[in-house]
Coordinates of C-alpha atoms in Angstrom, one line a residue:
M1 CA 31.6 49.6 119.4
M2 CA 32.9 53.1 118.7
N3 CA 36.5 52.0 119.5
F4 CA 36.1 49.0 117.2
K5 CA 35.0 51.3 114.4
K6 CA 37.9 53.6 115.0
S7 CA 40.3 50.7 114.9
L8 CA 38.8 49.6 111.6
L9 CA 39.2 53.1 110.2
C10 CA 42.8 53.2 111.3
V11 CA 43.5 49.8 109.7
A12 CA 41.9 50.9 106.5
A13 CA 43.8 54.1 106.4
G14 CA 47.1 52.3 107.1
A15 CA 46.3 49.8 104.4
A16 CA 45.5 52.6 101.9
L17 CA 48.9 54.2 102.7
S18 CA 50.7 50.9 102.3
L19 CA 49.0 50.3 98.9
S20 CA 49.9 53.8 97.8
A21 CA 53.5 53.4 98.7
A22 CA 53.6 50.0 97.1
A23 CA 52.1 51.3 93.9
A24 CA 54.9 53.9 93.5
E25 CA 57.3 52.6 90.9
T26 CA 59.4 55.8 90.7
T27 CA 60.3 58.4 93.3
L28 CA 61.3 61.9 92.0
R29 CA 63.6 63.8 94.3
I30 CA 63.2 67.6 94.0
A31 CA 66.0 69.9 95.0
T32 CA 64.8 73.2 96.5
W33 CA 67.0 76.0 97.9
L34 CA 64.5 78.5 99.3
P35 CA 62.9 78.9 102.8
P36 CA 59.9 76.7 103.6
T37 CA 57.7 79.7 103.7
N38 CA 58.6 80.8 100.1
P39 CA 55.7 80.2 97.7
Q40 CA 57.8 77.7 95.7
N41 CA 57.9 75.4 98.8
A42 CA 54.6 76.4 100.4
T43 CA 52.4 76.3 97.3
V44 CA 54.1 75.2 94.0
W45 CA 55.9 72.0 95.0
P46 CA 53.0 70.6 97.2
T47 CA 50.5 71.3 94.4
W48 CA 52.7 69.8 91.6
K49 CA 53.4 66.8 93.8
K50 CA 49.6 66.2 94.2
W51 CA 49.1 66.7 90.5
V52 CA 51.8 64.3 89.5
E53 CA 50.8 61.6 91.9
E54 CA 47.2 61.8 90.9
A55 CA 48.0 62.0 87.1
T56 CA 50.2 58.9 87.4
E57 CA 47.8 57.0 89.6
G58 CA 50.4 56.8 92.3
R59 CA 53.1 55.2 90.1
V60 CA 55.3 58.3 90.5
E61 CA 55.9 59.7 94.0
V62 CA 57.4 63.2 94.5
V63 CA 59.7 64.0 97.5
V64 CA 61.0 67.5 98.1
E65 CA 64.4 67.9 99.7
N66 CA 66.4 70.8 100.9
Y67 CA 69.4 71.9 98.8
T68 CA 72.2 73.7 100.7
G69 CA 74.6 74.4 97.8
H70 CA 74.6 77.5 95.6
P71 CA 71.4 77.7 93.6
K72 CA 73.3 77.7 90.3
T73 CA 74.7 74.2 90.9
I74 CA 71.2 72.7 91.0
Y75 CA 71.3 72.5 87.2
D76 CA 74.5 70.3 87.5
A77 CA 73.0 68.3 90.3
V78 CA 69.9 67.5 88.2
E79 CA 71.9 66.9 85.0
D80 CA 74.2 64.5 86.8
G81 CA 71.4 62.6 88.4
I82 CA 72.1 63.6 92.0
Y83 CA 68.5 65.0 92.0
D84 CA 65.7 64.3 89.6
V85 CA 64.0 67.7 89.5
G86 CA 65.1 71.2 90.4
F87 CA 64.7 74.9 89.6
S88 CA 66.9 77.9 89.7
V89 CA 67.6 81.4 88.3
E90 CA 68.8 81.1 84.8
A91 CA 70.9 84.2 85.0
Y92 CA 73.1 82.4 87.6
L93 CA 74.6 80.6 84.6
P94 CA 75.3 83.5 82.1
G95 CA 75.6 82.3 78.6
R96 CA 73.9 78.9 79.0
F97 CA 70.3 80.2 79.1
K98 CA 69.7 83.4 77.2
L99 CA 66.4 83.2 75.5
S100 CA 64.1 83.5 78.6
G101 CA 65.7 86.9 79.2
V102 CA 62.9 88.2 77.0
A103 CA 60.8 88.2 80.2
E104 CA 63.5 90.1 82.1
I105 CA 63.4 93.3 80.0
P106 CA 62.4 96.2 82.3
G107 CA 58.8 97.5 81.9
E108 CA 57.5 94.5 80.0
I109 CA 55.3 92.9 82.7
T110 CA 53.5 94.0 85.9
D111 CA 52.2 90.6 86.9
A112 CA 54.2 87.4 87.5
E113 CA 51.4 85.0 86.4
T114 CA 51.0 86.8 83.1
G115 CA 54.7 87.0 82.5
S116 CA 55.2 83.3 83.2
V117 CA 52.4 82.1 80.9
A118 CA 53.6 84.5 78.1
L119 CA 57.2 83.2 78.6
W120 CA 56.1 79.5 78.3
R121 CA 54.1 80.3 75.1
T122 CA 57.0 82.2 73.6
Y123 CA 59.3 79.3 74.4
K124 CA 57.0 76.8 72.6
D125 CA 56.6 79.1 69.6
Y126 CA 60.2 80.3 69.2
F127 CA 62.8 79.0 71.7
E128 CA 62.3 75.2 71.8
P129 CA 64.3 74.5 68.6
A130 CA 67.4 76.3 70.1
D131 CA 67.7 73.3 72.5
E132 CA 69.0 75.4 75.4
Y133 CA 67.8 72.7 77.8
N134 CA 69.8 69.9 76.3
G135 CA 70.2 67.2 79.0
F136 CA 66.9 68.2 80.7
Q137 CA 63.2 67.7 80.3
L138 CA 61.9 71.2 80.7
L139 CA 58.9 71.2 83.0
G140 CA 58.2 74.9 83.3
L141 CA 59.3 78.5 83.0
F142 CA 58.3 81.3 85.3
V143 CA 59.2 84.8 86.6
H144 CA 58.8 86.4 90.0
G145 CA 56.9 89.6 90.6
P146 CA 58.5 92.9 89.5
G147 CA 61.8 93.5 91.1
Q148 CA 61.9 96.5 93.4
L149 CA 64.3 98.5 95.5
H150 CA 65.0 97.3 99.1
T151 CA 67.4 99.8 100.6
K152 CA 68.9 101.1 103.8
F153 CA 68.4 104.7 102.6
P154 CA 65.6 106.7 101.1
V155 CA 65.4 106.9 97.3
N156 CA 64.1 110.4 96.6
S157 CA 65.6 110.4 93.1
L158 CA 67.6 107.9 91.0
D159 CA 70.6 110.0 91.8
D160 CA 70.4 108.7 95.4
L161 CA 71.5 105.3 94.0
K162 CA 74.7 106.4 92.4
G163 CA 77.7 104.8 94.0
K164 CA 75.6 102.7 96.3
K165 CA 76.5 99.0 96.7
M166 CA 73.6 96.9 95.5
R167 CA 73.2 93.2 95.3
V168 CA 72.4 91.9 91.8
G169 CA 71.6 88.4 90.7
G170 CA 72.5 88.6 87.0
G171 CA 70.7 88.9 83.7
L172 CA 69.4 92.2 82.3
I173 CA 69.2 93.8 85.8
N174 CA 73.0 94.0 85.6
D175 CA 72.7 96.2 82.5
L176 CA 70.1 98.4 84.3
A177 CA 72.3 98.6 87.4
E178 CA 75.2 99.9 85.3
R179 CA 72.9 102.6 83.9
L180 CA 71.8 103.5 87.4
E181 CA 75.5 103.9 88.3
V182 CA 75.3 101.6 91.3
T183 CA 78.2 99.5 92.5
P184 CA 76.9 96.0 91.7
V185 CA 77.7 93.1 94.1
S186 CA 76.8 89.7 92.6
A187 CA 75.3 87.2 95.0
P188 CA 72.4 84.7 95.1
S189 CA 69.2 86.2 96.5
P190 CA 69.2 84.3 99.8
K191 CA 72.4 86.1 100.7
S192 CA 70.6 89.5 100.7
Y193 CA 69.7 89.6 104.4
E194 CA 73.2 88.8 105.6
M195 CA 74.9 91.2 103.2
M196 CA 72.5 94.1 104.2
Q197 CA 72.8 93.3 107.9
Q198 CA 76.6 93.3 107.7
G199 CA 76.8 96.4 105.6
V200 CA 78.4 94.6 102.6
V201 CA 75.6 96.2 100.5
D202 CA 73.3 99.2 100.9
G203 CA 70.4 97.4 99.3
T204 CA 69.2 94.7 96.9
F205 CA 67.1 94.3 93.8
L206 CA 64.3 91.8 94.6
P207 CA 60.5 91.4 94.4
A208 CA 58.5 92.8 97.3
Q209 CA 57.8 89.3 98.7
E210 CA 61.3 89.1 100.1
Q211 CA 60.5 91.7 102.8
R212 CA 58.8 88.7 104.4
F213 CA 60.4 85.5 103.1
F214 CA 64.1 86.7 103.3
R215 CA 63.2 88.9 106.3
L216 CA 64.4 92.0 104.5
S217 CA 62.0 94.0 106.6
E218 CA 64.5 93.6 109.4
V219 CA 67.4 95.2 107.5
S220 CA 65.6 97.7 105.2
S221 CA 64.6 101.2 106.0
D222 CA 62.9 101.7 102.6
L223 CA 61.0 99.7 100.0
T224 CA 60.5 101.7 96.8
L225 CA 57.8 100.2 94.5
F226 CA 57.8 101.1 90.8
P227 CA 54.6 100.4 88.9
K228 CA 56.2 97.9 86.6
G229 CA 59.2 97.2 88.8
L230 CA 62.7 97.5 87.6
Y231 CA 63.1 94.0 86.1
T232 CA 62.0 90.4 86.5
T233 CA 64.0 87.2 86.9
A234 CA 63.4 84.1 84.8
F235 CA 63.4 80.6 86.5
S236 CA 63.3 77.2 84.8
I237 CA 62.0 74.0 86.3
V238 CA 64.0 71.0 84.9
M239 CA 64.0 67.2 85.2
N240 CA 66.9 64.9 84.4
Q241 CA 66.3 63.7 80.8
D242 CA 67.4 60.1 81.4
V243 CA 65.0 59.8 84.4
F244 CA 62.2 61.2 82.3
E245 CA 62.9 58.8 79.5
S246 CA 63.1 55.9 81.8
L247 CA 59.4 56.4 82.7
S248 CA 56.7 54.7 80.7
K249 CA 55.1 56.7 77.9
K250 CA 51.9 56.9 79.9
D251 CA 53.7 58.4 82.9
Q252 CA 55.7 60.8 80.7
E253 CA 52.5 62.1 79.2
A254 CA 50.9 62.3 82.6
I255 CA 53.7 64.4 84.1
M256 CA 53.7 66.8 81.1
S257 CA 49.9 67.1 81.3
V258 CA 50.4 68.8 84.7
S259 CA 53.6 70.7 83.8
G260 CA 54.4 73.1 80.9
E261 CA 52.0 76.1 80.8
R262 CA 50.0 74.8 83.7
L263 CA 53.0 74.5 86.1
S264 CA 54.4 77.8 84.8
Q265 CA 51.1 79.6 85.5
L266 CA 50.9 78.0 89.0
A267 CA 54.4 79.2 89.9
G268 CA 53.9 82.7 88.5
A269 CA 50.6 83.1 90.3
A270 CA 52.0 81.9 93.6
W271 CA 55.1 84.1 93.4
G272 CA 53.1 87.1 92.3
K273 CA 50.5 86.8 95.1
A274 CA 53.4 86.7 97.7
D275 CA 54.3 90.3 96.9
D276 CA 51.2 91.5 98.7
D277 CA 52.4 89.6 101.8
G278 CA 55.8 91.2 101.5
I279 CA 54.4 94.7 101.4
L280 CA 52.2 94.0 104.4
E281 CA 55.2 92.6 106.3
A282 CA 57.2 95.7 105.5
K283 CA 54.5 98.0 106.7
E284 CA 54.1 96.0 109.9
K285 CA 57.8 96.2 110.6
G286 CA 58.0 100.0 110.1
V287 CA 59.7 100.0 106.7
N288 CA 59.0 103.2 104.7
V289 CA 56.9 101.8 101.8
V290 CA 56.7 104.2 98.8
F291 CA 54.3 103.5 96.0
L292 CA 55.4 105.4 92.9
S293 CA 52.9 106.5 90.1
E294 CA 53.6 106.6 86.4
S295 CA 53.8 110.4 86.7
D296 CA 56.6 110.3 89.3
Q297 CA 59.9 111.7 88.1
R298 CA 61.7 108.6 89.4
V299 CA 59.5 106.4 87.1
K300 CA 60.0 108.7 84.2
D301 CA 63.8 108.7 84.7
L302 CA 63.8 104.9 85.0
N303 CA 61.8 104.5 81.8
K304 CA 64.4 106.7 80.0
L305 CA 67.3 104.7 81.4
S306 CA 65.7 101.5 80.3
E307 CA 65.4 102.5 76.7
G308 CA 67.3 100.1 74.4
I309 CA 67.6 97.2 76.8
D310 CA 65.2 95.2 74.7
Q311 CA 67.6 95.6 71.8
L312 CA 70.4 94.4 74.1
W313 CA 68.5 91.2 74.6
V314 CA 67.8 90.8 70.8
N315 CA 71.6 91.2 70.2
S316 CA 72.5 88.8 73.0
V317 CA 70.6 85.9 71.4
S318 CA 71.8 86.3 67.9
D319 CA 73.7 83.0 68.1
R320 CA 70.6 81.0 69.0
G321 CA 69.2 80.7 65.5
I322 CA 65.8 82.2 66.4
D323 CA 63.8 85.2 65.2
A324 CA 64.4 87.3 68.3
K325 CA 62.4 90.4 67.1
A326 CA 59.4 88.3 66.3
A327 CA 59.7 86.4 69.6
L328 CA 59.8 89.7 71.5
A329 CA 56.8 91.0 69.6
D330 CA 54.8 87.9 70.3
F331 CA 55.8 87.9 73.9
R332 CA 54.4 91.4 74.2
K333 CA 51.2 90.3 72.4
Y334 CA 50.8 87.4 74.8
V335 CA 51.2 89.7 77.8
N336 CA 48.6 92.1 76.5
T337 CA 46.2 89.3 75.5
I338 CA 46.4 87.6 78.9
N339 CA 46.0 90.9 80.8
S340 CA 43.0 91.8 78.8
K341 CA 41.2 88.6 79.9
K342 CA 41.8 89.2 83.6

């Protein structure tokens, strides 16, 4: 009798899966370029997949696929319909996406979740009419945790950085790198391990999580943590516009009900939480982890070097037809308001 019941359960489960597959009218293929353990793949995409499939009652299926090209080409791949959904670093395409740089200004945020929600709200209030995402359906905006110093040498003062070869990813960190007088080497973040291992660079600017996910704990001697980091990086999650418009109105609304601020918050929270894992990994692997306080001279010197970078962002978006100063002021208000509720 027990075997008979098990057989019935197996048949029922198989039938349910078949019905689910049959019910899916559209399959969305997501391009992802980070390791499986990265929070985007371990948390964000599985959660959003579940949300979308539930919200559309199974009519839309989500499949995540590995992308082996340069992360900057994901935008073209999605725009051209090779993939339906993707995400990448906006600074990898300088000049195309400028407005989200408001979240990359040094010293603005200490928490990825807060910064991601504040960025989405600022986009809705100010940036949307600029139509920077023409050709896409924008699904979310987020930032990683504060970018820190991963080096093969101790940073006892900012002078120790002068002349050192540091990997940079683009955006406002490039302006800060110039002020720090490092020798910048542009490359996507997944290349950091290889470049440090081979001696191409002496260090990299990345959030603490990458001590684990990019295995930087194997090639770093020091991880220097600033209270607010040195910068953040803005990412966008985009969907092919034609594919989005081919869906029924009901499914469009269902997908957006689990995207926008909700998806941005999910991504920011997942990436921010991963920094703790990175710090723990660094300690376990014997990396010298240095936590700096606001009173540390290195922090004071960084704050002084960062002065005016906010104005650089304001100047850089003067061709976008938005009130950049008001957007920056409201972005800061959102950050403070969100932080006060935590």
